[in-house]
Coordinates of C-alpha atoms in Angstrom, one line a residue:
X87 CA -10.1 -16.1 25.6
X88 CA -6.7 -15.5 23.8
X89 CA -6.7 -13.3 20.7
X90 CA -4.2 -12.0 18.2
X91 CA -2.6 -8.6 18.9
X92 CA -3.9 -5.9 16.6
X93 CA -2.6 -2.5 15.5
X94 CA -5.2 -1.0 17.9
X95 CA -3.3 -2.8 20.7
X96 CA 0.1 -1.7 19.5
X97 CA -0.7 1.9 19.1
X98 CA -1.8 2.2 22.7
X99 CA 1.6 1.3 24.0
X100 CA 2.3 4.9 25.0
X101 CA -0.4 4.5 27.7
X102 CA 1.7 1.8 29.4
X103 CA 4.7 4.2 29.4
X104 CA 2.6 6.8 31.1
X105 CA 1.3 4.4 33.8
X106 CA 4.8 3.2 34.7
X107 CA 6.1 6.8 34.6
X108 CA 3.5 8.0 37.0
X109 CA 4.2 5.1 39.4
X110 CA 7.9 6.0 39.4
X111 CA 7.2 9.7 39.9
X112 CA 4.9 9.0 42.8
X113 CA 7.6 6.8 44.5
X114 CA 5.0 4.1 44.6
X115 CA 7.4 1.2 44.7
X116 CA 9.2 2.7 47.7
X117 CA 5.8 3.3 49.4
X118 CA 4.7 -0.3 48.9
X119 CA 8.0 -1.9 49.8
X120 CA 7.9 -5.6 50.7
X121 CA 4.4 -5.4 52.2
X122 CA 0.9 -5.6 50.9
X123 CA -0.8 -2.2 51.4
X124 CA -4.3 -0.8 50.8
X125 CA -5.1 1.9 48.3
X126 CA -6.1 4.1 51.3
X127 CA -2.7 3.8 52.9
X128 CA -0.8 4.2 49.7
X129 CA -2.8 7.3 48.8
X130 CA -1.8 8.9 52.0
X131 CA 1.9 7.9 51.6
X132 CA 2.2 9.3 48.0
X133 CA -0.2 12.2 48.3
X134 CA -2.7 11.0 45.7
X135 CA -6.5 10.7 45.4
X136 CA -7.4 7.3 46.7
X137 CA -9.9 6.3 44.0
X138 CA -7.6 7.5 41.2
X139 CA -4.6 5.7 42.7
X140 CA -6.5 2.5 43.0
X141 CA -7.3 2.7 39.3
X142 CA -3.6 3.2 38.6
X143 CA -2.7 0.2 40.8
X144 CA -5.1 -1.9 38.8
X145 CA -3.4 -0.8 35.6
X146 CA 0.0 -1.6 37.1
X147 CA -1.4 -5.1 38.0
X148 CA -2.4 -5.7 34.4
X149 CA 1.1 -5.1 33.1
X150 CA 2.7 -7.2 35.8
X151 CA 4.2 -4.6 38.1
X152 CA 1.8 -5.1 41.0
X153 CA -0.2 -8.0 42.4
X154 CA -3.8 -7.5 43.6
X155 CA -4.1 -9.3 46.9
X156 CA -7.8 -8.5 47.3
X157 CA -10.1 -5.7 46.0
X158 CA -8.2 -2.8 47.7
X159 CA -4.8 -4.3 48.7
X160 CA -1.7 -4.4 46.4
X161 CA 1.8 -5.7 46.5
X162 CA 4.9 -5.4 44.2
X163 CA 5.9 -8.2 41.9
X164 CA 9.6 -8.9 41.2
X165 CA 9.3 -6.8 38.0
X166 CA 7.7 -4.0 39.9
X167 CA 10.6 -3.8 42.4
X168 CA 12.7 -2.4 39.5
X169 CA 10.7 0.9 40.0
X170 CA 12.3 1.2 43.5
X171 CA 15.2 3.6 43.3
X172 CA 17.1 1.6 46.0
X173 CA 16.8 -1.8 44.3
X174 CA 19.9 -3.4 42.9
X175 CA 18.4 -3.7 39.4
X176 CA 16.5 -0.5 39.5
X177 CA 15.3 1.1 36.3
X178 CA 13.6 4.1 38.0
X179 CA 15.9 6.7 36.6
X180 CA 15.5 5.3 33.1
X181 CA 11.7 5.4 33.5
X182 CA 11.8 9.0 34.6
X183 CA 14.2 9.8 31.6
X184 CA 11.8 8.0 29.2
X185 CA 8.7 9.7 30.6
X186 CA 10.1 13.2 30.9
X187 CA 12.6 13.5 28.1
X188 CA 12.3 10.8 25.4
X189 CA 8.5 10.9 25.2
X190 CA 8.7 14.5 24.2
X191 CA 11.4 13.8 21.7
X192 CA 9.5 11.0 20.0
X193 CA 6.5 13.2 19.4
X194 CA 8.4 14.7 16.5
X195 CA 9.5 11.5 14.9
X196 CA 7.5 12.2 11.8
X197 CA 9.7 15.3 11.1
X198 CA 12.9 13.2 11.5
X199 CA 11.7 10.5 9.2
X200 CA 10.7 13.1 6.6
X201 CA 14.0 15.0 6.7
X202 CA 16.5 12.5 8.1
X203 CA 17.5 15.1 10.7
X204 CA 17.5 14.8 14.5
X205 CA 15.4 17.0 16.8
X206 CA 18.5 19.2 17.6
X207 CA 19.2 19.8 13.9
X208 CA 15.5 20.6 13.1
X209 CA 15.6 23.2 15.9
X210 CA 18.7 24.8 14.2
X211 CA 20.9 24.1 17.3
X212 CA 23.6 22.2 15.4
X213 CA 24.6 18.6 15.1
X214 CA 25.8 17.9 18.6
X215 CA 22.9 17.2 21.0
X216 CA 25.3 16.7 23.9
X217 CA 26.8 20.1 23.5
X218 CA 23.3 21.6 23.6
X219 CA 22.1 19.8 26.7
X220 CA 25.3 20.7 28.4
X221 CA 23.5 23.9 29.5
X222 CA 20.8 21.9 31.2
X223 CA 21.8 20.4 34.6
X224 CA 18.4 18.7 35.0
X225 CA 18.8 16.9 31.6
X226 CA 22.3 15.8 32.3
X227 CA 21.3 14.4 35.8
X228 CA 18.4 12.5 34.3
X229 CA 20.4 11.2 31.4
X230 CA 23.3 10.1 33.6
X231 CA 20.9 8.4 36.0
X232 CA 19.3 6.5 33.2
X233 CA 22.6 5.4 31.8
X234 CA 23.7 4.1 35.2
X235 CA 20.5 2.0 35.4
X236 CA 21.1 0.5 32.0
X237 CA 24.8 -0.1 32.4
X238 CA 24.5 -1.7 35.8
X239 CA 22.3 -4.4 34.4
X240 CA 24.7 -5.4 31.6
X241 CA 28.0 -5.3 33.5
X242 CA 27.7 -9.0 34.5
X243 CA 27.2 -10.0 30.9
X244 CA 30.2 -8.0 29.7
X245 CA 32.6 -9.4 32.3
X246 CA 31.4 -12.9 31.4
X247 CA 31.8 -12.3 27.7
X248 CA 35.4 -11.0 27.7
X249 CA 38.5 -12.0 29.7
X250 CA 39.7 -8.6 31.0
X251 CA 42.5 -10.3 32.9
X252 CA 44.5 -10.1 29.7
X253 CA 44.6 -6.3 30.0
X254 CA 46.8 -4.2 32.2
X255 CA 45.2 -0.7 31.9
X256 CA 41.6 -0.3 30.7
X257 CA 40.4 3.0 29.3
X258 CA 36.6 3.6 29.1
X259 CA 36.0 6.2 26.4
X260 CA 32.8 8.1 27.1
X261 CA 32.7 6.4 30.5
X262 CA 30.3 8.9 32.1
X263 CA 30.3 8.6 35.9
X264 CA 32.2 5.3 35.8
X265 CA 29.5 2.7 36.2
X266 CA 30.9 0.3 33.6
X267 CA 34.6 0.6 34.3
X268 CA 33.9 0.4 38.0
X269 CA 32.0 -2.9 37.5
X270 CA 34.8 -4.3 35.4
X271 CA 37.5 -3.4 37.9
X272 CA 35.5 -4.9 40.8
X273 CA 35.6 -8.2 38.9
X274 CA 39.3 -7.9 38.0
X275 CA 41.4 -6.9 41.0
X276 CA 44.7 -6.5 39.2
X277 CA 43.3 -4.3 36.5
X278 CA 43.9 -0.5 36.5
X279 CA 41.3 1.8 34.9
X280 CA 40.8 5.2 33.4
X281 CA 37.4 6.8 32.8
X282 CA 37.4 9.4 30.0
X283 CA 34.6 11.8 29.5
X284 CA 33.6 15.5 29.6
X285 CA 34.6 17.4 32.8
X286 CA 31.0 17.6 34.0
X287 CA 31.2 13.8 34.7
X288 CA 34.3 14.0 36.9
X289 CA 32.8 14.7 40.3
X290 CA 30.3 11.8 40.0
X291 CA 32.9 9.4 38.7
X292 CA 35.4 10.2 41.5
X293 CA 32.6 9.7 44.1
X294 CA 31.6 6.4 42.5
X295 CA 35.2 5.1 42.6
X296 CA 35.4 6.0 46.3
X297 CA 32.2 4.1 47.0
X298 CA 33.5 1.1 45.2
X299 CA 36.9 1.2 46.9
X300 CA 38.8 1.4 43.6
X301 CA 40.0 5.0 43.7
X302 CA 43.6 3.8 44.2
X303 CA 43.5 2.1 40.8
X304 CA 41.0 4.0 38.7
X305 CA 41.2 7.7 37.8
X306 CA 39.1 10.1 35.7
X307 CA 40.5 12.1 32.8
X308 CA 38.5 15.0 31.4
X309 CA 38.5 15.7 27.6
X310 CA 36.7 15.4 24.3
X311 CA 37.1 12.3 22.2
X312 CA 36.7 14.3 19.0
X313 CA 39.9 16.1 19.9
X314 CA 42.1 13.4 21.5
X315 CA 42.0 10.2 23.5
X316 CA 44.5 9.8 26.4
X317 CA 47.3 7.4 26.1
X318 CA 48.4 4.9 28.7
X319 CA 46.0 2.0 28.3
X320 CA 46.5 -1.2 26.4
X321 CA 42.7 -1.8 26.0
X322 CA 39.9 0.6 25.2
X323 CA 36.3 0.0 26.0
X324 CA 33.4 2.0 24.5
X325 CA 29.8 1.3 25.4
X326 CA 26.9 3.0 23.5
X327 CA 29.2 5.7 22.0
X328 CA 29.5 4.9 18.3
X329 CA 25.8 4.5 17.9
X330 CA 25.3 8.1 18.9
X331 CA 27.1 9.5 15.8
X332 CA 27.1 9.4 12.0
X333 CA 29.9 7.7 10.1
X334 CA 32.1 10.8 9.7
X335 CA 32.1 11.5 13.4
X336 CA 32.6 7.9 14.3
X337 CA 35.7 7.8 12.2
X338 CA 37.2 10.6 14.1
X339 CA 36.5 8.9 17.5
X340 CA 37.9 5.6 16.3
X341 CA 41.0 7.2 14.7
X342 CA 41.7 8.9 18.0
X343 CA 41.3 5.6 19.8
X344 CA 43.8 4.0 17.4
X345 CA 46.3 6.8 18.0
X346 CA 46.1 6.3 21.8
X347 CA 46.8 2.5 21.7
X348 CA 50.1 0.8 21.5
X349 CA 51.0 -1.9 19.0
X350 CA 48.9 -4.9 19.9
X351 CA 46.4 -2.8 21.7
X352 CA 42.7 -3.8 21.8
X353 CA 39.4 -2.0 21.2
X354 CA 36.1 -3.4 22.5
X355 CA 32.9 -1.7 21.2
X356 CA 29.8 -2.6 23.2
X357 CA 26.7 -1.9 21.1
X358 CA 23.4 -3.4 20.0
X359 CA 23.9 -5.1 16.7
X360 CA 21.1 -4.6 14.1
X361 CA 19.7 -7.8 12.6
X362 CA 19.8 -8.6 8.9
X363 CA 17.0 -9.2 8.0
X364 CA 14.7 -7.9 10.8
X365 CA 11.9 -10.1 12.1
X366 CA 8.8 -9.6 14.2
X367 CA 10.2 -10.6 17.6
X368 CA 11.0 -8.6 20.9
X369 CA 14.8 -8.6 20.5
X370 CA 14.7 -7.2 17.0
X371 CA 12.0 -4.7 17.9
X372 CA 14.1 -3.4 20.8
X373 CA 17.0 -2.8 18.5
X374 CA 14.9 -1.1 15.8
X375 CA 13.3 1.1 18.4
X376 CA 16.7 2.1 19.7
X377 CA 17.7 2.9 16.1
X378 CA 14.8 5.2 15.7
X379 CA 15.7 6.8 19.1
X380 CA 19.1 7.5 17.6
X381 CA 17.6 9.1 14.6
X382 CA 15.4 11.4 16.6
X383 CA 17.9 12.1 19.4
X384 CA 21.6 12.4 18.8
X385 CA 21.3 11.7 15.1
X386 CA 23.2 8.4 15.2
X387 CA 22.3 4.9 14.1
X388 CA 22.3 1.3 15.3
X389 CA 24.5 -0.7 12.9
X390 CA 25.1 -4.2 11.7
X391 CA 28.2 -6.0 12.7
X392 CA 29.6 -5.5 9.1
X393 CA 29.0 -1.7 9.4
X394 CA 30.9 -1.6 12.7
X395 CA 33.7 -3.6 11.2
X396 CA 33.9 -1.2 8.2
X397 CA 34.2 1.8 10.5
X398 CA 36.9 0.3 12.7
X399 CA 38.9 -1.1 9.9
X400 CA 38.9 2.4 8.2
X401 CA 40.5 3.7 11.4
X402 CA 43.3 1.1 11.3
X403 CA 41.9 -1.8 13.4
X404 CA 41.6 -5.5 12.6
X405 CA 38.5 -7.4 13.5
X406 CA 39.1 -10.0 16.2
X407 CA 35.7 -11.4 16.9
X408 CA 32.2 -10.8 18.5
X409 CA 30.7 -12.1 21.7
X410 CA 27.2 -11.7 23.0
X411 CA 26.4 -10.1 26.3
X412 CA 22.6 -10.3 26.3
X413 CA 21.0 -7.5 24.4
X414 CA 24.4 -6.0 23.7
X415 CA 27.4 -7.5 21.9
X416 CA 31.2 -7.0 22.3
X417 CA 32.7 -6.3 18.9
X418 CA 36.5 -6.8 19.4
X419 CA 39.4 -5.3 17.4
X420 CA 43.1 -5.1 17.5
X421 CA 45.5 -2.5 16.3
X422 CA 46.7 -3.3 12.8
X423 CA 50.5 -3.6 12.5

């Protein structure tokens, strides 16, 4: 019998996060593979208690990640295959990031709502979460892995939403280990690229470019976008950068981008756009939850299209249009003459 969802149902959502996290941590998807396996066999493969693991597998079945073939045999669904670290559309690193890092951060959301401050600010560690976590190799590795998972899934939508063949040199500001620019260059064989980020991302980016076979036309430049943005590109791409920061910091980044571009240069900001007004649907909920994650985490904000336009126009850009790429949008600007 169907029934309406209640607050009691909603508030238990953290249990689903915990179930999925445990499955990823146990490497359960890799253990199941393409077969149907018994709880006994799986318990041996992932070093777990058989009866407890079976209960976990039942839980995974109820959220659509596993399929129960009979009482004690289970297989992965297509959705469940995203927990396999080797899958093309894997979200395993994001699951581990959510379960180990973000869950802890969200436990203090009440303090951020009361004060308007991020977790880093409340601890007295300053305004820049990324400077603080720079001392934690484990956090950086988990964060970078999660960002790769997310970016890989949206590259097809981005290259479909924008004609990059009109560019000559593309600069990815805050490009991390190069997942986004690598994907764009693979779809545009005549395009040259530059990934720009902190020096700690360089080794991973260079290795990634070698794997893709684009090292001859894509390079990494180390630096800080609050200080300067390298010149040499006619188009700048920024994904999930502006939402990390408050307005005053965003204006610095955008002004540095403006200074790096030639006359007629283009800026593409890839972000989630906040709805006005918000409604009770999955798409709006996802964006609102991301906004609260920005409040608690780096101290940034998910913005409306009008708010992004205001920031970019303050820095000397002219709005050129917006195109959708799934959950994200490409907000496009040109250098004002």
